[in-house]
């Protein structure tokens, strides 16, 4: 595709705007035109008929079967399993657009002349180091890697090399000093002293002496998410270096190399598909996991962890689980704790891998001494982070005061981040660790979160004495004490739930049917729901999902029939939900509801249904708090609980105003 804007500086938005999305997608899959639209077999699921729709006027594509969608950069990034930056580069090559990022994004540094020299120098250095590793005179270092279990394939995968045992050889090569490499050497690969100093390759002393940073070391290049080399870490194999604390030395920090922002091996992760990521402390641990078959692994530079790391993790499209696997010592345990408490705020599912053998210090050593089977066993037995957190925080407590203080701290922490459905598991772990009664922990936890939880803090109901009003009643109930006994508060709550569920069933049908008459009312009311789970029927939730999807796409559902909804549910693979065979019958029955609603006030009827739904949840919350109050003796806590009831009722009134 020709483009008349050759040489123009572009950013992502410009690329999306100026690129013919149909032409680009056609480079990867066959595109056919049907009427004014374009369609293709979707490459992102097992598609058998063209379900990927391309809208060139809107510059977007959508698969109505698997739900994938986006712009031209998203398509190429997903298809090639690469970053948006790499995808944009490829699109520009195909389109004839000069690719330069002009905004303030991370990638803009690739085109800054100063930073570009850093990347180019590092790339050149990496190739030199790789070559030196396989020189015969350096075979001791190659043998060392072999002894550590690294094959040539693994060495190549991680671009491992060797910095020669010379203070000026690298400097002479990079500067081509005294025509060291000959006069015909590519001048684009020759650098001056200042450039090498800024890039962190050399030291220049006041005496004028110049030395290279890395000598006689195994070299690990450190790449960013787009494959650009940020710097290096060099490992000595001299035992004296271990004793002196100089086993590893790193590139000097500069604008592109910042230790507390780096993930080693991030360049080998498919951030579009990775769902589970392992975080380790060192390069060899990351490589050990890779050798054991776990490729989605990154390493921090030491145990530092920052907001920059979190930003990288948030760039993953599907990341759900993070597994922390730091060293098997006090420092490693502290790192698991520190990094885990930071990541807990980001709502990932967190785990810790813990080596059970005290004499084995890390994953690399575990693989070497026990083999892949033990690494797999350790990974499969990974521990829920919050269980680890409880164990770590409540370990080696000496006084009652310390126990109470730390237990409160643990309860406060987990109350912020855990799934409330898992609370019993964690409270039981705390009880076991501290010997504090589970009932007391449940009550304290309820107080901390400021609202009752139905599954916790429930005291054993006390039977009330039955008083007969006549001798006949006394005789008839003598051996049947519970016949007329009062129901417990829990029984009342459960009875209320069932009653409310039954009362809103018709209202939910009206809600769904109303979308075919008044889509604006439907969208407005659905968006008032705090959560889709307020509609407890999965099938009905799926139908609402479909209707919202169609409305988002077309801004109308006038042309969608009940049969269309049924077909769309099949394409979205919603048949896995319960009672799929009843869907057709239910959808057909809506025709009757639609006719009823068309006769009168659609919005009013649907609003009334929503008020019932809201009233149901608010009633339950209030009942649970009242139950806690009935068993509370602390005046201050009672005051707090009553304040919670006021807050709930205020929220309820505000909700009712919105729906009027």
mmCIF file with all atom_site columns, C-alpha atoms in Angstrom, residues 45-169:
data_model
loop_
_atom_site.group_PDB
_atom_site.id
_atom_site.type_symbol
_atom_site.label_atom_id
_atom_site.label_alt_id
_atom_site.label_comp_id
_atom_site.label_asym_id
_atom_site.label_entity_id
_atom_site.label_seq_id
_atom_site.pdbx_PDB_ins_code
_atom_site.Cartn_x
_atom_site.Cartn_y
_atom_site.Cartn_z
_atom_site.occupancy
_atom_site.B_iso_or_equiv
_atom_site.pdbx_formal_charge
_atom_site.auth_seq_id
_atom_site.auth_comp_id
_atom_site.auth_asym_id
_atom_site.auth_atom_id
_atom_site.pdbx_PDB_model_num
ATOM 1   C CA . UNK A 1 45  ? -10.561 -19.354 17.844 1.00 0.00 ? 45  UNK A CA 1
ATOM 2   C CA . UNK A 1 46  ? -11.483 -22.538 16.002 1.00 0.00 ? 46  UNK A CA 1
ATOM 3   C CA . UNK A 1 47  ? -13.675 -20.778 13.450 1.00 0.00 ? 47  UNK A CA 1
ATOM 4   C CA . UNK A 1 48  ? -15.366 -22.696 10.627 1.00 0.00 ? 48  UNK A CA 1
ATOM 5   C CA . UNK A 1 49  ? -17.379 -19.939 8.959  1.00 0.00 ? 49  UNK A CA 1
ATOM 6   C CA . UNK A 1 50  ? -16.382 -16.273 8.600  1.00 0.00 ? 50  UNK A CA 1
ATOM 7   C CA . UNK A 1 51  ? -17.356 -14.645 11.880 1.00 0.00 ? 51  UNK A CA 1
ATOM 8   C CA . UNK A 1 52  ? -14.777 -11.846 11.973 1.00 0.00 ? 52  UNK A CA 1
ATOM 9   C CA . UNK A 1 53  ? -16.334 -8.631  10.691 1.00 0.00 ? 53  UNK A CA 1
ATOM 10  C CA . UNK A 1 54  ? -14.176 -5.710  9.485  1.00 0.00 ? 54  UNK A CA 1
ATOM 11  C CA . UNK A 1 55  ? -15.579 -2.187  9.456  1.00 0.00 ? 55  UNK A CA 1
ATOM 12  C CA . UNK A 1 56  ? -13.116 -0.027  7.486  1.00 0.00 ? 56  UNK A CA 1
ATOM 13  C CA . UNK A 1 57  ? -15.076 3.177   8.115  1.00 0.00 ? 57  UNK A CA 1
ATOM 14  C CA . UNK A 1 58  ? -14.751 2.703   11.879 1.00 0.00 ? 58  UNK A CA 1
ATOM 15  C CA . UNK A 1 59  ? -11.214 1.249   11.661 1.00 0.00 ? 59  UNK A CA 1
ATOM 16  C CA . UNK A 1 60  ? -12.218 -1.741  13.801 1.00 0.00 ? 60  UNK A CA 1
ATOM 17  C CA . UNK A 1 61  ? -12.740 -5.491  13.562 1.00 0.00 ? 61  UNK A CA 1
ATOM 18  C CA . UNK A 1 62  ? -14.959 -7.724  15.680 1.00 0.00 ? 62  UNK A CA 1
ATOM 19  C CA . UNK A 1 63  ? -15.457 -11.471 15.963 1.00 0.00 ? 63  UNK A CA 1
ATOM 20  C CA . UNK A 1 64  ? -19.059 -12.106 16.913 1.00 0.00 ? 64  UNK A CA 1
ATOM 21  C CA . UNK A 1 65  ? -18.265 -15.676 17.847 1.00 0.00 ? 65  UNK A CA 1
ATOM 22  C CA . UNK A 1 66  ? -15.323 -15.478 20.288 1.00 0.00 ? 66  UNK A CA 1
ATOM 23  C CA . UNK A 1 67  ? -15.722 -11.801 21.222 1.00 0.00 ? 67  UNK A CA 1
ATOM 24  C CA . UNK A 1 68  ? -12.240 -10.685 20.113 1.00 0.00 ? 68  UNK A CA 1
ATOM 25  C CA . UNK A 1 69  ? -12.161 -7.131  18.774 1.00 0.00 ? 69  UNK A CA 1
ATOM 26  C CA . UNK A 1 70  ? -9.958  -4.083  18.328 1.00 0.00 ? 70  UNK A CA 1
ATOM 27  C CA . UNK A 1 71  ? -8.127  -1.904  15.817 1.00 0.00 ? 71  UNK A CA 1
ATOM 28  C CA . UNK A 1 72  ? -5.498  -2.807  13.240 1.00 0.00 ? 72  UNK A CA 1
ATOM 29  C CA . UNK A 1 73  ? -2.652  -2.762  15.799 1.00 0.00 ? 73  UNK A CA 1
ATOM 30  C CA . UNK A 1 74  ? -4.603  -5.055  18.115 1.00 0.00 ? 74  UNK A CA 1
ATOM 31  C CA . UNK A 1 75  ? -5.177  -7.522  15.263 1.00 0.00 ? 75  UNK A CA 1
ATOM 32  C CA . UNK A 1 76  ? -1.510  -7.792  14.295 1.00 0.00 ? 76  UNK A CA 1
ATOM 33  C CA . UNK A 1 77  ? -0.374  -7.917  17.938 1.00 0.00 ? 77  UNK A CA 1
ATOM 34  C CA . UNK A 1 78  ? -2.784  -10.773 18.650 1.00 0.00 ? 78  UNK A CA 1
ATOM 35  C CA . UNK A 1 79  ? -2.003  -12.605 15.406 1.00 0.00 ? 79  UNK A CA 1
ATOM 36  C CA . UNK A 1 80  ? 1.781   -12.329 15.766 1.00 0.00 ? 80  UNK A CA 1
ATOM 37  C CA . UNK A 1 81  ? 1.679   -12.676 19.582 1.00 0.00 ? 81  UNK A CA 1
ATOM 38  C CA . UNK A 1 82  ? 3.836   -9.590  19.949 1.00 0.00 ? 82  UNK A CA 1
ATOM 39  C CA . UNK A 1 83  ? 3.683   -6.191  21.632 1.00 0.00 ? 83  UNK A CA 1
ATOM 40  C CA . UNK A 1 84  ? 1.672   -3.301  20.191 1.00 0.00 ? 84  UNK A CA 1
ATOM 41  C CA . UNK A 1 85  ? 4.949   -1.583  19.453 1.00 0.00 ? 85  UNK A CA 1
ATOM 42  C CA . UNK A 1 86  ? 6.234   -4.511  17.344 1.00 0.00 ? 86  UNK A CA 1
ATOM 43  C CA . UNK A 1 87  ? 2.830   -4.759  15.655 1.00 0.00 ? 87  UNK A CA 1
ATOM 44  C CA . UNK A 1 88  ? 2.887   -1.054  14.786 1.00 0.00 ? 88  UNK A CA 1
ATOM 45  C CA . UNK A 1 89  ? 6.370   -1.455  13.300 1.00 0.00 ? 89  UNK A CA 1
ATOM 46  C CA . UNK A 1 90  ? 5.186   -4.286  11.056 1.00 0.00 ? 90  UNK A CA 1
ATOM 47  C CA . UNK A 1 91  ? 2.072   -2.372  9.957  1.00 0.00 ? 91  UNK A CA 1
ATOM 48  C CA . UNK A 1 92  ? 4.210   0.605   8.974  1.00 0.00 ? 92  UNK A CA 1
ATOM 49  C CA . UNK A 1 93  ? 6.509   -1.639  6.916  1.00 0.00 ? 93  UNK A CA 1
ATOM 50  C CA . UNK A 1 94  ? 3.494   -3.082  5.094  1.00 0.00 ? 94  UNK A CA 1
ATOM 51  C CA . UNK A 1 95  ? 1.928   0.361   4.594  1.00 0.00 ? 95  UNK A CA 1
ATOM 52  C CA . UNK A 1 96  ? 4.995   2.350   3.616  1.00 0.00 ? 96  UNK A CA 1
ATOM 53  C CA . UNK A 1 97  ? 4.685   4.641   6.638  1.00 0.00 ? 97  UNK A CA 1
ATOM 54  C CA . UNK A 1 98  ? 7.834   5.824   8.399  1.00 0.00 ? 98  UNK A CA 1
ATOM 55  C CA . UNK A 1 99  ? 7.502   4.555   11.959 1.00 0.00 ? 99  UNK A CA 1
ATOM 56  C CA . UNK A 1 100 ? 8.473   7.110   14.594 1.00 0.00 ? 100 UNK A CA 1
ATOM 57  C CA . UNK A 1 101 ? 6.672   7.552   17.895 1.00 0.00 ? 101 UNK A CA 1
ATOM 58  C CA . UNK A 1 102 ? 6.184   11.229  18.692 1.00 0.00 ? 102 UNK A CA 1
ATOM 59  C CA . UNK A 1 103 ? 4.251   10.968  21.968 1.00 0.00 ? 103 UNK A CA 1
ATOM 60  C CA . UNK A 1 104 ? 5.638   10.588  25.476 1.00 0.00 ? 104 UNK A CA 1
ATOM 61  C CA . UNK A 1 105 ? 5.266   6.806   25.578 1.00 0.00 ? 105 UNK A CA 1
ATOM 62  C CA . UNK A 1 106 ? 7.995   4.451   26.715 1.00 0.00 ? 106 UNK A CA 1
ATOM 63  C CA . UNK A 1 107 ? 8.709   3.480   23.101 1.00 0.00 ? 107 UNK A CA 1
ATOM 64  C CA . UNK A 1 108 ? 9.460   7.069   22.062 1.00 0.00 ? 108 UNK A CA 1
ATOM 65  C CA . UNK A 1 109 ? 12.926  6.652   23.580 1.00 0.00 ? 109 UNK A CA 1
ATOM 66  C CA . UNK A 1 110 ? 13.827  4.197   20.796 1.00 0.00 ? 110 UNK A CA 1
ATOM 67  C CA . UNK A 1 111 ? 13.870  7.160   18.405 1.00 0.00 ? 111 UNK A CA 1
ATOM 68  C CA . UNK A 1 112 ? 15.698  9.645   20.585 1.00 0.00 ? 112 UNK A CA 1
ATOM 69  C CA . UNK A 1 113 ? 19.174  9.833   19.050 1.00 0.00 ? 113 UNK A CA 1
ATOM 70  C CA . UNK A 1 114 ? 20.943  9.651   22.409 1.00 0.00 ? 114 UNK A CA 1
ATOM 71  C CA . UNK A 1 115 ? 18.977  6.661   23.658 1.00 0.00 ? 115 UNK A CA 1
ATOM 72  C CA . UNK A 1 116 ? 19.135  4.987   20.275 1.00 0.00 ? 116 UNK A CA 1
ATOM 73  C CA . UNK A 1 117 ? 22.922  4.978   20.575 1.00 0.00 ? 117 UNK A CA 1
ATOM 74  C CA . UNK A 1 118 ? 22.600  3.145   23.901 1.00 0.00 ? 118 UNK A CA 1
ATOM 75  C CA . UNK A 1 119 ? 20.479  0.416   22.322 1.00 0.00 ? 119 UNK A CA 1
ATOM 76  C CA . UNK A 1 120 ? 22.775  0.119   19.311 1.00 0.00 ? 120 UNK A CA 1
ATOM 77  C CA . UNK A 1 121 ? 25.899  -0.110  21.476 1.00 0.00 ? 121 UNK A CA 1
ATOM 78  C CA . UNK A 1 122 ? 24.287  -2.761  23.683 1.00 0.00 ? 122 UNK A CA 1
ATOM 79  C CA . UNK A 1 123 ? 23.194  -4.774  20.664 1.00 0.00 ? 123 UNK A CA 1
ATOM 80  C CA . UNK A 1 124 ? 26.725  -4.663  19.266 1.00 0.00 ? 124 UNK A CA 1
ATOM 81  C CA . UNK A 1 125 ? 28.191  -5.637  22.641 1.00 0.00 ? 125 UNK A CA 1
ATOM 82  C CA . UNK A 1 126 ? 25.812  -8.580  22.938 1.00 0.00 ? 126 UNK A CA 1
ATOM 83  C CA . UNK A 1 127 ? 26.988  -10.007 19.612 1.00 0.00 ? 127 UNK A CA 1
ATOM 84  C CA . UNK A 1 128 ? 30.625  -9.545  20.635 1.00 0.00 ? 128 UNK A CA 1
ATOM 85  C CA . UNK A 1 129 ? 30.093  -11.291 23.982 1.00 0.00 ? 129 UNK A CA 1
ATOM 86  C CA . UNK A 1 130 ? 28.303  -14.220 22.326 1.00 0.00 ? 130 UNK A CA 1
ATOM 87  C CA . UNK A 1 131 ? 31.226  -14.653 19.959 1.00 0.00 ? 131 UNK A CA 1
ATOM 88  C CA . UNK A 1 132 ? 33.839  -14.494 22.715 1.00 0.00 ? 132 UNK A CA 1
ATOM 89  C CA . UNK A 1 133 ? 32.078  -17.234 24.713 1.00 0.00 ? 133 UNK A CA 1
ATOM 90  C CA . UNK A 1 134 ? 32.809  -19.812 22.042 1.00 0.00 ? 134 UNK A CA 1
ATOM 91  C CA . UNK A 1 135 ? 36.470  -18.825 21.550 1.00 0.00 ? 135 UNK A CA 1
ATOM 92  C CA . UNK A 1 136 ? 38.729  -21.725 22.486 1.00 0.00 ? 136 UNK A CA 1
ATOM 93  C CA . UNK A 1 137 ? 40.700  -19.699 25.046 1.00 0.00 ? 137 UNK A CA 1
ATOM 94  C CA . UNK A 1 138 ? 37.461  -19.062 26.966 1.00 0.00 ? 138 UNK A CA 1
ATOM 95  C CA . UNK A 1 139 ? 36.329  -22.686 27.143 1.00 0.00 ? 139 UNK A CA 1
ATOM 96  C CA . UNK A 1 140 ? 36.467  -22.688 30.976 1.00 0.00 ? 140 UNK A CA 1
ATOM 97  C CA . UNK A 1 141 ? 33.484  -20.310 31.019 1.00 0.00 ? 141 UNK A CA 1
ATOM 98  C CA . UNK A 1 142 ? 31.541  -22.334 28.468 1.00 0.00 ? 142 UNK A CA 1
ATOM 99  C CA . UNK A 1 143 ? 32.297  -25.481 30.464 1.00 0.00 ? 143 UNK A CA 1
ATOM 100 C CA . UNK A 1 144 ? 30.999  -23.743 33.592 1.00 0.00 ? 144 UNK A CA 1
ATOM 101 C CA . UNK A 1 145 ? 27.655  -23.110 31.879 1.00 0.00 ? 145 UNK A CA 1
ATOM 102 C CA . UNK A 1 146 ? 27.486  -26.724 30.722 1.00 0.00 ? 146 UNK A CA 1
ATOM 103 C CA . UNK A 1 147 ? 28.175  -27.871 34.287 1.00 0.00 ? 147 UNK A CA 1
ATOM 104 C CA . UNK A 1 148 ? 25.302  -25.692 35.479 1.00 0.00 ? 148 UNK A CA 1
ATOM 105 C CA . UNK A 1 149 ? 23.052  -27.632 33.110 1.00 0.00 ? 149 UNK A CA 1
ATOM 106 C CA . UNK A 1 150 ? 22.756  -25.063 30.308 1.00 0.00 ? 150 UNK A CA 1
ATOM 107 C CA . UNK A 1 151 ? 22.749  -26.484 26.794 1.00 0.00 ? 151 UNK A CA 1
ATOM 108 C CA . UNK A 1 152 ? 23.848  -24.583 23.687 1.00 0.00 ? 152 UNK A CA 1
ATOM 109 C CA . UNK A 1 153 ? 20.158  -24.123 22.868 1.00 0.00 ? 153 UNK A CA 1
ATOM 110 C CA . UNK A 1 154 ? 19.477  -22.489 26.236 1.00 0.00 ? 154 UNK A CA 1
ATOM 111 C CA . UNK A 1 155 ? 22.630  -20.353 25.980 1.00 0.00 ? 155 UNK A CA 1
ATOM 112 C CA . UNK A 1 156 ? 21.454  -19.099 22.592 1.00 0.00 ? 156 UNK A CA 1
ATOM 113 C CA . UNK A 1 157 ? 17.882  -18.559 23.832 1.00 0.00 ? 157 UNK A CA 1
ATOM 114 C CA . UNK A 1 158 ? 19.086  -16.196 26.544 1.00 0.00 ? 158 UNK A CA 1
ATOM 115 C CA . UNK A 1 159 ? 21.897  -14.646 24.448 1.00 0.00 ? 159 UNK A CA 1
ATOM 116 C CA . UNK A 1 160 ? 24.486  -15.496 27.097 1.00 0.00 ? 160 UNK A CA 1
ATOM 117 C CA . UNK A 1 161 ? 28.059  -14.451 26.313 1.00 0.00 ? 161 UNK A CA 1
ATOM 118 C CA . UNK A 1 162 ? 31.479  -13.710 27.800 1.00 0.00 ? 162 UNK A CA 1
ATOM 119 C CA . UNK A 1 163 ? 33.358  -10.451 28.415 1.00 0.00 ? 163 UNK A CA 1
ATOM 120 C CA . UNK A 1 164 ? 37.063  -11.055 27.716 1.00 0.00 ? 164 UNK A CA 1
ATOM 121 C CA . UNK A 1 165 ? 39.738  -10.723 30.378 1.00 0.00 ? 165 UNK A CA 1
ATOM 122 C CA . UNK A 1 166 ? 41.087  -7.439  29.028 1.00 0.00 ? 166 UNK A CA 1
ATOM 123 C CA . UNK A 1 167 ? 40.670  -3.870  30.241 1.00 0.00 ? 167 UNK A CA 1
ATOM 124 C CA . UNK A 1 168 ? 40.752  -2.287  26.793 1.00 0.00 ? 168 UNK A CA 1
ATOM 125 C CA . UNK A 1 169 ? 39.879  -4.892  24.124 1.00 0.00 ? 169 UNK A CA 1
#
